[in-house]
Amino acid sequence: MRTKIIAGNWKMNTSLADAHILATGVRDGVEHIERIETILCPPSIWLASVAHDIVQKGQYPHLHLGAQNMYYEDAGAFTGEISPVMVKEVAEYVILGHSERTHVFGESIELINNKVHASLAHGITPILCVGEDDQTETSKQIVLDTLRKLLDGVSEEDIKKVVVAYEPVWAIGTGKAATPEYAQEVIGYLREILSSDTRILYGGSANDENAKSYLSQPDIDGLLIGGASLKLKVFLTMCQIADDIGQDLGHQSLHS
Ligand code: 13P
């Protein structure tokens, strides 16, 4: 059974005060939402502070932190970057290869692949993003080919640990979410090169109204949420929906 994931990618949003309010609100709101994993990915400058807000040892084992990006070297003269060694001190996940990293900052597949290897080597779970720019007849194949390259050299054992996020670029921040059937079709196709244990998320204009339709698909194991993750009530509703679906599937509490 693949435990469902609800992950909030806050992108370059929130003041320190807002981050504190949002993080503690989620912490308190998911206290009894234990059949899923909830992951918060604040801006890197707030990671340590949010870690302090939410990670009180053993108390919230189903709530996790993720970085939005990192470099692959451990340390050195890389101005403006954060390293896996740093991320590991405060977070368990890292988003890699987000389309905003590739489109706005020009990250290459090779660079992202290096980061995937570095995260796994340091025991940080990558949330590896992949998605096509436009929806065409060849989309599925393009996404699959890209994913293969992003995972080049990753062992079968490690592929089980990776979380893949299918984020069609045309659906991100546009309000034009992919239909659940289309997302399932692509994600089901990606699963062919992954393990049945690998969790695959959908991302792109997901919200509290469409969450259930995605989470009910057989191969969609969760959501990577941008805009809607900044709205506490909406985000918590999405967590509850995922938890309820976990219950319908007969999933036991992770920690009972
Ligand atoms: P939106 O949910 O705002 O479309 O963003 C999706 C995303 O990019 C999450 O990483």
PDB file of C-alpha atoms and ligand atoms in Angstrom:
ATOM      1  CA  MET A   1       0.000   0.000   0.000  1.00  0.00           C
ATOM      2  CA  ARG A   2       1.430   3.368  -1.016  1.00  0.00           C
ATOM      3  CA  THR A   3       0.755   5.996   1.657  1.00  0.00           C
ATOM      4  CA  LYS A   4      -0.779   9.079   0.109  1.00  0.00           C
ATOM      5  CA  ILE A   5       1.113  12.376   0.150  1.00  0.00           C
ATOM      6  CA  ILE A   6      -0.229  15.907   0.283  1.00  0.00           C
ATOM      7  CA  ALA A   7       2.655  18.308  -0.331  1.00  0.00           C
ATOM      8  CA  GLY A   8       2.494  22.090  -0.308  1.00  0.00           C
ATOM      9  CA  ASN A   9       5.000  23.933  -2.473  1.00  0.00           C
ATOM     10  CA  TRP A  10       4.867  27.475  -1.164  1.00  0.00           C
ATOM     11  CA  LYS A  11       7.223  28.661  -3.937  1.00  0.00           C
ATOM     12  CA  MET A  12       8.557  32.203  -3.356  1.00  0.00           C
ATOM     13  CA  ASN A  13       5.714  33.232  -1.067  1.00  0.00           C
ATOM     14  CA  THR A  14       5.163  34.060   2.614  1.00  0.00           C
ATOM     15  CA  SER A  15       6.778  36.468   5.039  1.00  0.00           C
ATOM     16  CA  LEU A  16       8.416  34.888   8.081  1.00  0.00           C
ATOM     17  CA  ALA A  17       5.312  35.721  10.116  1.00  0.00           C
ATOM     18  CA  ASP A  18       3.003  34.208   7.463  1.00  0.00           C
ATOM     19  CA  ALA A  19       5.171  31.087   7.284  1.00  0.00           C
ATOM     20  CA  HIS A  20       4.856  30.652  11.028  1.00  0.00           C
ATOM     21  CA  ILE A  21       1.075  31.068  10.968  1.00  0.00           C
ATOM     22  CA  LEU A  22       0.646  28.681   8.039  1.00  0.00           C
ATOM     23  CA  ALA A  23       3.030  26.038   9.412  1.00  0.00           C
ATOM     24  CA  THR A  24       1.564  25.991  12.908  1.00  0.00           C
ATOM     25  CA  GLY A  25      -1.951  26.020  11.431  1.00  0.00           C
ATOM     26  CA  VAL A  26      -1.119  22.950   9.344  1.00  0.00           C
ATOM     27  CA  ARG A  27       0.617  21.298  12.296  1.00  0.00           C
ATOM     28  CA  ASP A  28      -2.449  21.668  14.474  1.00  0.00           C
ATOM     29  CA  GLY A  29      -4.866  20.881  11.659  1.00  0.00           C
ATOM     30  CA  VAL A  30      -3.262  17.564  10.683  1.00  0.00           C
ATOM     31  CA  GLU A  31      -2.780  16.315  14.214  1.00  0.00           C
ATOM     32  CA  HIS A  32      -5.408  13.615  13.639  1.00  0.00           C
ATOM     33  CA  ILE A  33      -4.876  13.240   9.905  1.00  0.00           C
ATOM     34  CA  GLU A  34      -2.469  10.371  10.264  1.00  0.00           C
ATOM     35  CA  ARG A  35      -3.127   8.033   7.375  1.00  0.00           C
ATOM     36  CA  ILE A  36      -1.307  10.287   4.929  1.00  0.00           C
ATOM     37  CA  GLU A  37       2.009  12.100   4.863  1.00  0.00           C
ATOM     38  CA  THR A  38       1.762  15.862   4.783  1.00  0.00           C
ATOM     39  CA  ILE A  39       4.814  17.721   3.500  1.00  0.00           C
ATOM     40  CA  LEU A  40       5.437  21.462   3.673  1.00  0.00           C
ATOM     41  CA  CYS A  41       7.993  23.040   1.340  1.00  0.00           C
ATOM     42  CA  PRO A  42       8.577  26.640   2.432  1.00  0.00           C
ATOM     43  CA  PRO A  43      11.184  28.971   0.917  1.00  0.00           C
ATOM     44  CA  SER A  44      14.651  27.815   2.000  1.00  0.00           C
ATOM     45  CA  ILE A  45      15.206  30.903   4.128  1.00  0.00           C
ATOM     46  CA  TRP A  46      12.290  29.854   6.368  1.00  0.00           C
ATOM     47  CA  LEU A  47      13.106  26.139   6.524  1.00  0.00           C
ATOM     48  CA  ALA A  48      14.825  26.176   9.906  1.00  0.00           C
ATOM     49  CA  SER A  49      12.143  28.337  11.440  1.00  0.00           C
ATOM     50  CA  VAL A  50       9.316  26.174  10.082  1.00  0.00           C
ATOM     51  CA  ALA A  51      11.212  23.080  11.222  1.00  0.00           C
ATOM     52  CA  HIS A  52      11.196  24.550  14.702  1.00  0.00           C
ATOM     53  CA  ASP A  53       7.467  25.234  14.400  1.00  0.00           C
ATOM     54  CA  ILE A  54       6.445  21.762  13.282  1.00  0.00           C
ATOM     55  CA  VAL A  55       9.089  19.215  14.136  1.00  0.00           C
ATOM     56  CA  GLN A  56       8.780  18.521  17.792  1.00  0.00           C
ATOM     57  CA  LYS A  57      10.430  15.169  18.042  1.00  0.00           C
ATOM     58  CA  GLY A  58       8.071  12.269  17.581  1.00  0.00           C
ATOM     59  CA  GLN A  59       4.986  14.393  18.067  1.00  0.00           C
ATOM     60  CA  TYR A  60       4.047  14.848  14.439  1.00  0.00           C
ATOM     61  CA  PRO A  61       5.487  11.803  12.689  1.00  0.00           C
ATOM     62  CA  HIS A  62       3.165  12.212   9.696  1.00  0.00           C
ATOM     63  CA  LEU A  63       4.156  15.857   9.030  1.00  0.00           C
ATOM     64  CA  HIS A  64       7.358  16.493   7.114  1.00  0.00           C
ATOM     65  CA  LEU A  65       9.414  19.292   5.635  1.00  0.00           C
ATOM     66  CA  GLY A  66      10.860  19.613   2.182  1.00  0.00           C
ATOM     67  CA  ALA A  67      13.196  22.078   0.506  1.00  0.00           C
ATOM     68  CA  GLN A  68      12.165  23.485  -2.875  1.00  0.00           C
ATOM     69  CA  ASN A  69      15.551  22.964  -4.440  1.00  0.00           C
ATOM     70  CA  MET A  70      19.230  22.368  -3.622  1.00  0.00           C
ATOM     71  CA  TYR A  71      22.611  22.043  -5.293  1.00  0.00           C
ATOM     72  CA  TYR A  72      24.368  18.680  -5.473  1.00  0.00           C
ATOM     73  CA  GLU A  73      27.741  19.495  -3.909  1.00  0.00           C
ATOM     74  CA  ASP A  74      28.148  19.165  -0.137  1.00  0.00           C
ATOM     75  CA  ALA A  75      29.807  22.561   0.421  1.00  0.00           C
ATOM     76  CA  GLY A  76      31.998  25.148  -1.269  1.00  0.00           C
ATOM     77  CA  ALA A  77      32.037  28.282  -3.354  1.00  0.00           C
ATOM     78  CA  PHE A  78      28.487  28.143  -4.750  1.00  0.00           C
ATOM     79  CA  THR A  79      27.032  31.525  -3.863  1.00  0.00           C
ATOM     80  CA  GLY A  80      23.314  31.511  -3.277  1.00  0.00           C
ATOM     81  CA  GLU A  81      22.940  27.732  -3.140  1.00  0.00           C
ATOM     82  CA  ILE A  82      22.045  25.295  -0.372  1.00  0.00           C
ATOM     83  CA  SER A  83      23.552  21.819  -0.126  1.00  0.00           C
ATOM     84  CA  PRO A  84      22.162  18.368   0.667  1.00  0.00           C
ATOM     85  CA  VAL A  85      24.150  18.421   3.908  1.00  0.00           C
ATOM     86  CA  MET A  86      22.300  21.585   4.938  1.00  0.00           C
ATOM     87  CA  VAL A  87      18.904  20.357   3.790  1.00  0.00           C
ATOM     88  CA  LYS A  88      19.357  17.134   5.717  1.00  0.00           C
ATOM     89  CA  GLU A  89      19.654  19.003   8.989  1.00  0.00           C
ATOM     90  CA  VAL A  90      16.104  20.325   8.724  1.00  0.00           C
ATOM     91  CA  ALA A  91      14.146  18.477   6.034  1.00  0.00           C
ATOM     92  CA  GLU A  92      13.484  14.973   4.761  1.00  0.00           C
ATOM     93  CA  TYR A  93      12.342  15.836   1.251  1.00  0.00           C
ATOM     94  CA  VAL A  94      13.529  18.064  -1.566  1.00  0.00           C
ATOM     95  CA  ILE A  95      11.632  19.126  -4.677  1.00  0.00           C
ATOM     96  CA  LEU A  96      13.907  18.696  -7.700  1.00  0.00           C
ATOM     97  CA  GLY A  97      13.507  19.689 -11.320  1.00  0.00           C
ATOM     98  CA  HIS A  98      10.403  21.815 -10.880  1.00  0.00           C
ATOM     99  CA  SER A  99       9.441  23.355 -14.226  1.00  0.00           C
ATOM    100  CA  GLU A 100      10.043  26.810 -12.751  1.00  0.00           C
ATOM    101  CA  ARG A 101      13.648  25.726 -12.134  1.00  0.00           C
ATOM    102  CA  THR A 102      14.052  24.506 -15.713  1.00  0.00           C
ATOM    103  CA  HIS A 103      12.111  27.294 -17.433  1.00  0.00           C
ATOM    104  CA  VAL A 104      13.091  30.351 -15.380  1.00  0.00           C
ATOM    105  CA  PHE A 105      16.549  29.298 -14.188  1.00  0.00           C
ATOM    106  CA  GLY A 106      17.621  27.106 -17.084  1.00  0.00           C
ATOM    107  CA  GLU A 107      18.344  23.940 -15.127  1.00  0.00           C
ATOM    108  CA  SER A 108      19.348  21.064 -17.376  1.00  0.00           C
ATOM    109  CA  ILE A 109      18.348  17.426 -17.135  1.00  0.00           C
ATOM    110  CA  GLU A 110      21.957  16.555 -16.334  1.00  0.00           C
ATOM    111  CA  LEU A 111      22.054  19.007 -13.431  1.00  0.00           C
ATOM    112  CA  ILE A 112      18.783  17.690 -12.032  1.00  0.00           C
ATOM    113  CA  ASN A 113      20.018  14.112 -12.409  1.00  0.00           C
ATOM    114  CA  ASN A 114      23.103  15.032 -10.352  1.00  0.00           C
ATOM    115  CA  LYS A 115      20.820  16.462  -7.687  1.00  0.00           C
ATOM    116  CA  VAL A 116      18.702  13.306  -7.634  1.00  0.00           C
ATOM    117  CA  HIS A 117      21.833  11.225  -7.003  1.00  0.00           C
ATOM    118  CA  ALA A 118      23.027  13.636  -4.307  1.00  0.00           C
ATOM    119  CA  SER A 119      19.692  13.628  -2.490  1.00  0.00           C
ATOM    120  CA  LEU A 120      19.517   9.849  -2.437  1.00  0.00           C
ATOM    121  CA  ALA A 121      23.145   9.593  -1.310  1.00  0.00           C
ATOM    122  CA  HIS A 122      22.298  11.837   1.631  1.00  0.00           C
ATOM    123  CA  GLY A 123      19.067  10.063   2.532  1.00  0.00           C
ATOM    124  CA  ILE A 124      16.839  12.943   1.415  1.00  0.00           C
ATOM    125  CA  THR A 125      13.792  11.855  -0.561  1.00  0.00           C
ATOM    126  CA  PRO A 126      13.573  13.665  -3.884  1.00  0.00           C
ATOM    127  CA  ILE A 127      10.180  14.824  -5.116  1.00  0.00           C
ATOM    128  CA  LEU A 128      11.175  14.718  -8.750  1.00  0.00           C
ATOM    129  CA  CYS A 129       9.045  16.830 -11.076  1.00  0.00           C
ATOM    130  CA  VAL A 130       8.364  16.032 -14.691  1.00  0.00           C
ATOM    131  CA  GLY A 131       5.775  17.305 -17.147  1.00  0.00           C
ATOM    132  CA  GLU A 132       5.208  18.353 -20.720  1.00  0.00           C
ATOM    133  CA  ASP A 133       5.007  21.989 -21.865  1.00  0.00           C
ATOM    134  CA  ASP A 134       1.950  21.476 -24.076  1.00  0.00           C
ATOM    135  CA  GLN A 135      -0.682  18.800 -24.195  1.00  0.00           C
ATOM    136  CA  THR A 136      -0.234  16.944 -27.472  1.00  0.00           C
ATOM    137  CA  GLU A 137      -0.551  13.397 -28.739  1.00  0.00           C
ATOM    138  CA  THR A 138       3.072  12.732 -27.878  1.00  0.00           C
ATOM    139  CA  SER A 139       2.936  14.167 -24.353  1.00  0.00           C
ATOM    140  CA  LYS A 140       2.994  10.803 -22.612  1.00  0.00           C
ATOM    141  CA  GLN A 141       6.056   9.661 -24.494  1.00  0.00           C
ATOM    142  CA  ILE A 142       7.887  12.968 -23.936  1.00  0.00           C
ATOM    143  CA  VAL A 143       7.238  12.788 -20.206  1.00  0.00           C
ATOM    144  CA  LEU A 144       8.362   9.168 -20.020  1.00  0.00           C
ATOM    145  CA  ASP A 145      11.560   9.846 -21.994  1.00  0.00           C
ATOM    146  CA  THR A 146      12.378  12.847 -19.800  1.00  0.00           C
ATOM    147  CA  LEU A 147      11.794  10.870 -16.625  1.00  0.00           C
ATOM    148  CA  ARG A 148      14.120   8.134 -17.846  1.00  0.00           C
ATOM    149  CA  LYS A 149      16.888  10.720 -18.310  1.00  0.00           C
ATOM    150  CA  LEU A 150      16.221  12.379 -14.965  1.00  0.00           C
ATOM    151  CA  LEU A 151      16.570   8.982 -13.283  1.00  0.00           C
ATOM    152  CA  ASP A 152      19.616   7.886 -15.272  1.00  0.00           C
ATOM    153  CA  GLY A 153      21.873   5.707 -13.144  1.00  0.00           C
ATOM    154  CA  VAL A 154      19.455   5.457 -10.213  1.00  0.00           C
ATOM    155  CA  SER A 155      19.252   1.878  -8.955  1.00  0.00           C
ATOM    156  CA  GLU A 156      16.013  -0.091  -8.872  1.00  0.00           C
ATOM    157  CA  GLU A 157      16.174  -0.060  -5.098  1.00  0.00           C
ATOM    158  CA  ASP A 158      16.493   3.736  -5.011  1.00  0.00           C
ATOM    159  CA  ILE A 159      13.716   4.238  -7.560  1.00  0.00           C
ATOM    160  CA  LYS A 160      11.321   2.870  -4.938  1.00  0.00           C
ATOM    161  CA  LYS A 161      12.311   5.737  -2.634  1.00  0.00           C
ATOM    162  CA  VAL A 162      11.870   8.528  -5.165  1.00  0.00           C
ATOM    163  CA  VAL A 163       8.583  10.435  -5.201  1.00  0.00           C
ATOM    164  CA  VAL A 164       7.693  11.512  -8.730  1.00  0.00           C
ATOM    165  CA  ALA A 165       5.466  14.536  -9.313  1.00  0.00           C
ATOM    166  CA  TYR A 166       3.773  14.683 -12.691  1.00  0.00           C
ATOM    167  CA  GLU A 167       3.173  18.380 -13.287  1.00  0.00           C
ATOM    168  CA  PRO A 168       2.024  19.299 -16.799  1.00  0.00           C
ATOM    169  CA  VAL A 169       3.446  22.790 -17.288  1.00  0.00           C
ATOM    170  CA  TRP A 170       0.270  24.014 -18.990  1.00  0.00           C
ATOM    171  CA  ALA A 171      -1.700  23.232 -15.809  1.00  0.00           C
ATOM    172  CA  ILE A 172       0.583  24.990 -13.304  1.00  0.00           C
ATOM    173  CA  GLY A 173      -0.882  28.156 -11.867  1.00  0.00           C
ATOM    174  CA  THR A 174      -3.269  28.460 -14.789  1.00  0.00           C
ATOM    175  CA  GLY A 175      -6.486  27.142 -13.275  1.00  0.00           C
ATOM    176  CA  LYS A 176      -6.550  24.691 -16.229  1.00  0.00           C
ATOM    177  CA  ALA A 177      -6.047  21.492 -14.294  1.00  0.00           C
ATOM    178  CA  ALA A 178      -5.523  18.272 -16.228  1.00  0.00           C
ATOM    179  CA  THR A 179      -8.553  16.013 -16.157  1.00  0.00           C
ATOM    180  CA  PRO A 180      -8.149  13.223 -13.593  1.00  0.00           C
ATOM    181  CA  GLU A 181      -8.464  10.674 -16.414  1.00  0.00           C
ATOM    182  CA  TYR A 182      -5.646  12.296 -18.367  1.00  0.00           C
ATOM    183  CA  ALA A 183      -3.435  12.571 -15.273  1.00  0.00           C
ATOM    184  CA  GLN A 184      -4.123   8.908 -14.503  1.00  0.00           C
ATOM    185  CA  GLU A 185      -3.286   7.911 -18.079  1.00  0.00           C
ATOM    186  CA  VAL A 186       0.110   9.639 -17.999  1.00  0.00           C
ATOM    187  CA  ILE A 187       0.919   8.548 -14.455  1.00  0.00           C
ATOM    188  CA  GLY A 188      -0.085   4.967 -15.202  1.00  0.00           C
ATOM    189  CA  TYR A 189       2.288   5.078 -18.172  1.00  0.00           C
ATOM    190  CA  LEU A 190       5.138   6.444 -16.032  1.00  0.00           C
ATOM    191  CA  ARG A 191       4.618   3.657 -13.541  1.00  0.00           C
ATOM    192  CA  GLU A 192       5.806   1.239 -16.205  1.00  0.00           C
ATOM    193  CA  ILE A 193       9.396   2.382 -15.728  1.00  0.00           C
ATOM    194  CA  LEU A 194       9.058   2.844 -11.976  1.00  0.00           C
ATOM    195  CA  SER A 195       8.424   0.435  -9.154  1.00  0.00           C
ATOM    196  CA  SER A 196       4.932  -0.383  -7.918  1.00  0.00           C
ATOM    197  CA  ASP A 197       6.220   1.066  -4.632  1.00  0.00           C
ATOM    198  CA  THR A 198       7.131   4.466  -6.126  1.00  0.00           C
ATOM    199  CA  ARG A 199       4.695   7.177  -5.196  1.00  0.00           C
ATOM    200  CA  ILE A 200       3.564   9.410  -8.040  1.00  0.00           C
ATOM    201  CA  LEU A 201       1.826  12.714  -7.373  1.00  0.00           C
ATOM    202  CA  TYR A 202      -0.154  15.009  -9.623  1.00  0.00           C
ATOM    203  CA  GLY A 203       0.441  18.777  -9.569  1.00  0.00           C
ATOM    204  CA  GLY A 204      -1.145  21.634 -11.499  1.00  0.00           C
ATOM    205  CA  SER A 205      -4.096  23.759 -10.323  1.00  0.00           C
ATOM    206  CA  ALA A 206      -5.089  21.142  -7.755  1.00  0.00           C
ATOM    207  CA  ASN A 207      -7.547  22.442  -5.167  1.00  0.00           C
ATOM    208  CA  ASP A 208     -10.111  21.329  -2.624  1.00  0.00           C
ATOM    209  CA  GLU A 209     -12.750  20.895  -5.324  1.00  0.00           C
ATOM    210  CA  ASN A 210     -10.827  18.610  -7.654  1.00  0.00           C
ATOM    211  CA  ALA A 211      -8.612  16.807  -5.101  1.00  0.00           C
ATOM    212  CA  LYS A 212     -10.937  13.861  -4.635  1.00  0.00           C
ATOM    213  CA  SER A 213     -11.142  13.125  -8.342  1.00  0.00           C
ATOM    214  CA  TYR A 214      -7.345  12.855  -8.589  1.00  0.00           C
ATOM    215  CA  LEU A 215      -6.856  10.962  -5.370  1.00  0.00           C
ATOM    216  CA  SER A 216      -9.448   8.365  -6.394  1.00  0.00           C
ATOM    217  CA  GLN A 217      -7.395   7.355  -9.447  1.00  0.00           C
ATOM    218  CA  PRO A 218      -5.564   4.046  -9.000  1.00  0.00           C
ATOM    219  CA  ASP A 219      -2.051   5.342  -9.776  1.00  0.00           C
ATOM    220  CA  ILE A 220      -2.221   8.849  -8.291  1.00  0.00           C
ATOM    221  CA  ASP A 221      -0.705   8.718  -4.825  1.00  0.00           C
ATOM    222  CA  GLY A 222      -1.053  12.349  -3.839  1.00  0.00           C
ATOM    223  CA  LEU A 223      -0.828  15.973  -4.851  1.00  0.00           C
ATOM    224  CA  LEU A 224       1.892  18.582  -5.126  1.00  0.00           C
ATOM    225  CA  ILE A 225       0.034  21.803  -4.519  1.00  0.00           C
ATOM    226  CA  GLY A 226       1.139  25.349  -5.286  1.00  0.00           C
ATOM    227  CA  GLY A 227      -1.350  28.211  -4.863  1.00  0.00           C
ATOM    228  CA  ALA A 228      -3.908  26.249  -2.832  1.00  0.00           C
ATOM    229  CA  SER A 229      -1.259  25.248  -0.273  1.00  0.00           C
ATOM    230  CA  LEU A 230      -1.015  28.880   0.853  1.00  0.00           C
ATOM    231  CA  LYS A 231      -4.643  28.842   2.004  1.00  0.00           C
ATOM    232  CA  LEU A 232      -4.734  27.038   5.318  1.00  0.00           C
ATOM    233  CA  LYS A 233      -8.365  25.901   5.208  1.00  0.00           C
ATOM    234  CA  VAL A 234      -8.155  24.750   1.619  1.00  0.00           C
ATOM    235  CA  PHE A 235      -4.920  22.856   2.233  1.00  0.00           C
ATOM    236  CA  LEU A 236      -6.309  21.159   5.337  1.00  0.00           C
ATOM    237  CA  THR A 237      -9.453  20.185   3.447  1.00  0.00           C
ATOM    238  CA  MET A 238      -7.245  18.531   0.823  1.00  0.00           C
ATOM    239  CA  CYS A 239      -5.360  16.659   3.539  1.00  0.00           C
ATOM    240  CA  GLN A 240      -8.665  15.468   4.995  1.00  0.00           C
ATOM    241  CA  ILE A 241      -9.894  14.308   1.583  1.00  0.00           C
ATOM    242  CA  ALA A 242      -6.719  12.266   1.094  1.00  0.00           C
ATOM    243  CA  ASP A 243      -7.048  10.809   4.568  1.00  0.00           C
ATOM    244  CA  ASP A 244     -10.684   9.854   3.962  1.00  0.00           C
ATOM    245  CA  ILE A 245      -9.729   8.106   0.738  1.00  0.00           C
ATOM    246  CA  GLY A 246      -6.986   6.271   2.631  1.00  0.00           C
ATOM    247  CA  GLN A 247      -9.652   5.149   5.077  1.00  0.00           C
ATOM    248  CA  ASP A 248     -11.913   3.970   2.264  1.00  0.00           C
ATOM    249  CA  LEU A 249      -8.990   1.904   1.023  1.00  0.00           C
ATOM    250  CA  GLY A 250      -8.715   0.338   4.455  1.00  0.00           C
ATOM    251  CA  HIS A 251      -5.397   1.977   5.225  1.00  0.00           C
ATOM    252  CA  GLN A 252      -4.318   1.784   8.828  1.00  0.00           C
ATOM    253  CA  SER A 253      -2.881   4.777  10.666  1.00  0.00           C
ATOM    254  CA  LEU A 254       0.826   4.991   9.882  1.00  0.00           C
ATOM    255  CA  HIS A 255       1.649   4.989  13.508  1.00  0.00           C
ATOM    256  CA  SER A 256      -0.984   2.858  15.212  1.00  0.00           C
TER     257      SER A 256
HETATM  258  P1  13P B   1      -0.376  25.324  -8.711  1.00  0.00           P
HETATM  259  O1  13P B   1      -1.056  24.363  -7.754  1.00  0.00           O
HETATM  260  O2  13P B   1      -0.374  26.732  -8.202  1.00  0.00           O
HETATM  261  O3  13P B   1      -0.875  25.174 -10.094  1.00  0.00           O
HETATM  262  O4  13P B   1       1.180  24.912  -8.734  1.00  0.00           O
HETATM  263  C1  13P B   1       1.502  23.587  -8.917  1.00  0.00           C
HETATM  264  C2  13P B   1       2.948  23.422  -8.665  1.00  0.00           C
HETATM  265  O5  13P B   1       3.773  23.930  -9.420  1.00  0.00           O
HETATM  266  C3  13P B   1       3.362  22.690  -7.469  1.00  0.00           C
HETATM  267  O6  13P B   1       4.720  22.418  -7.486  1.00  0.00           O
END
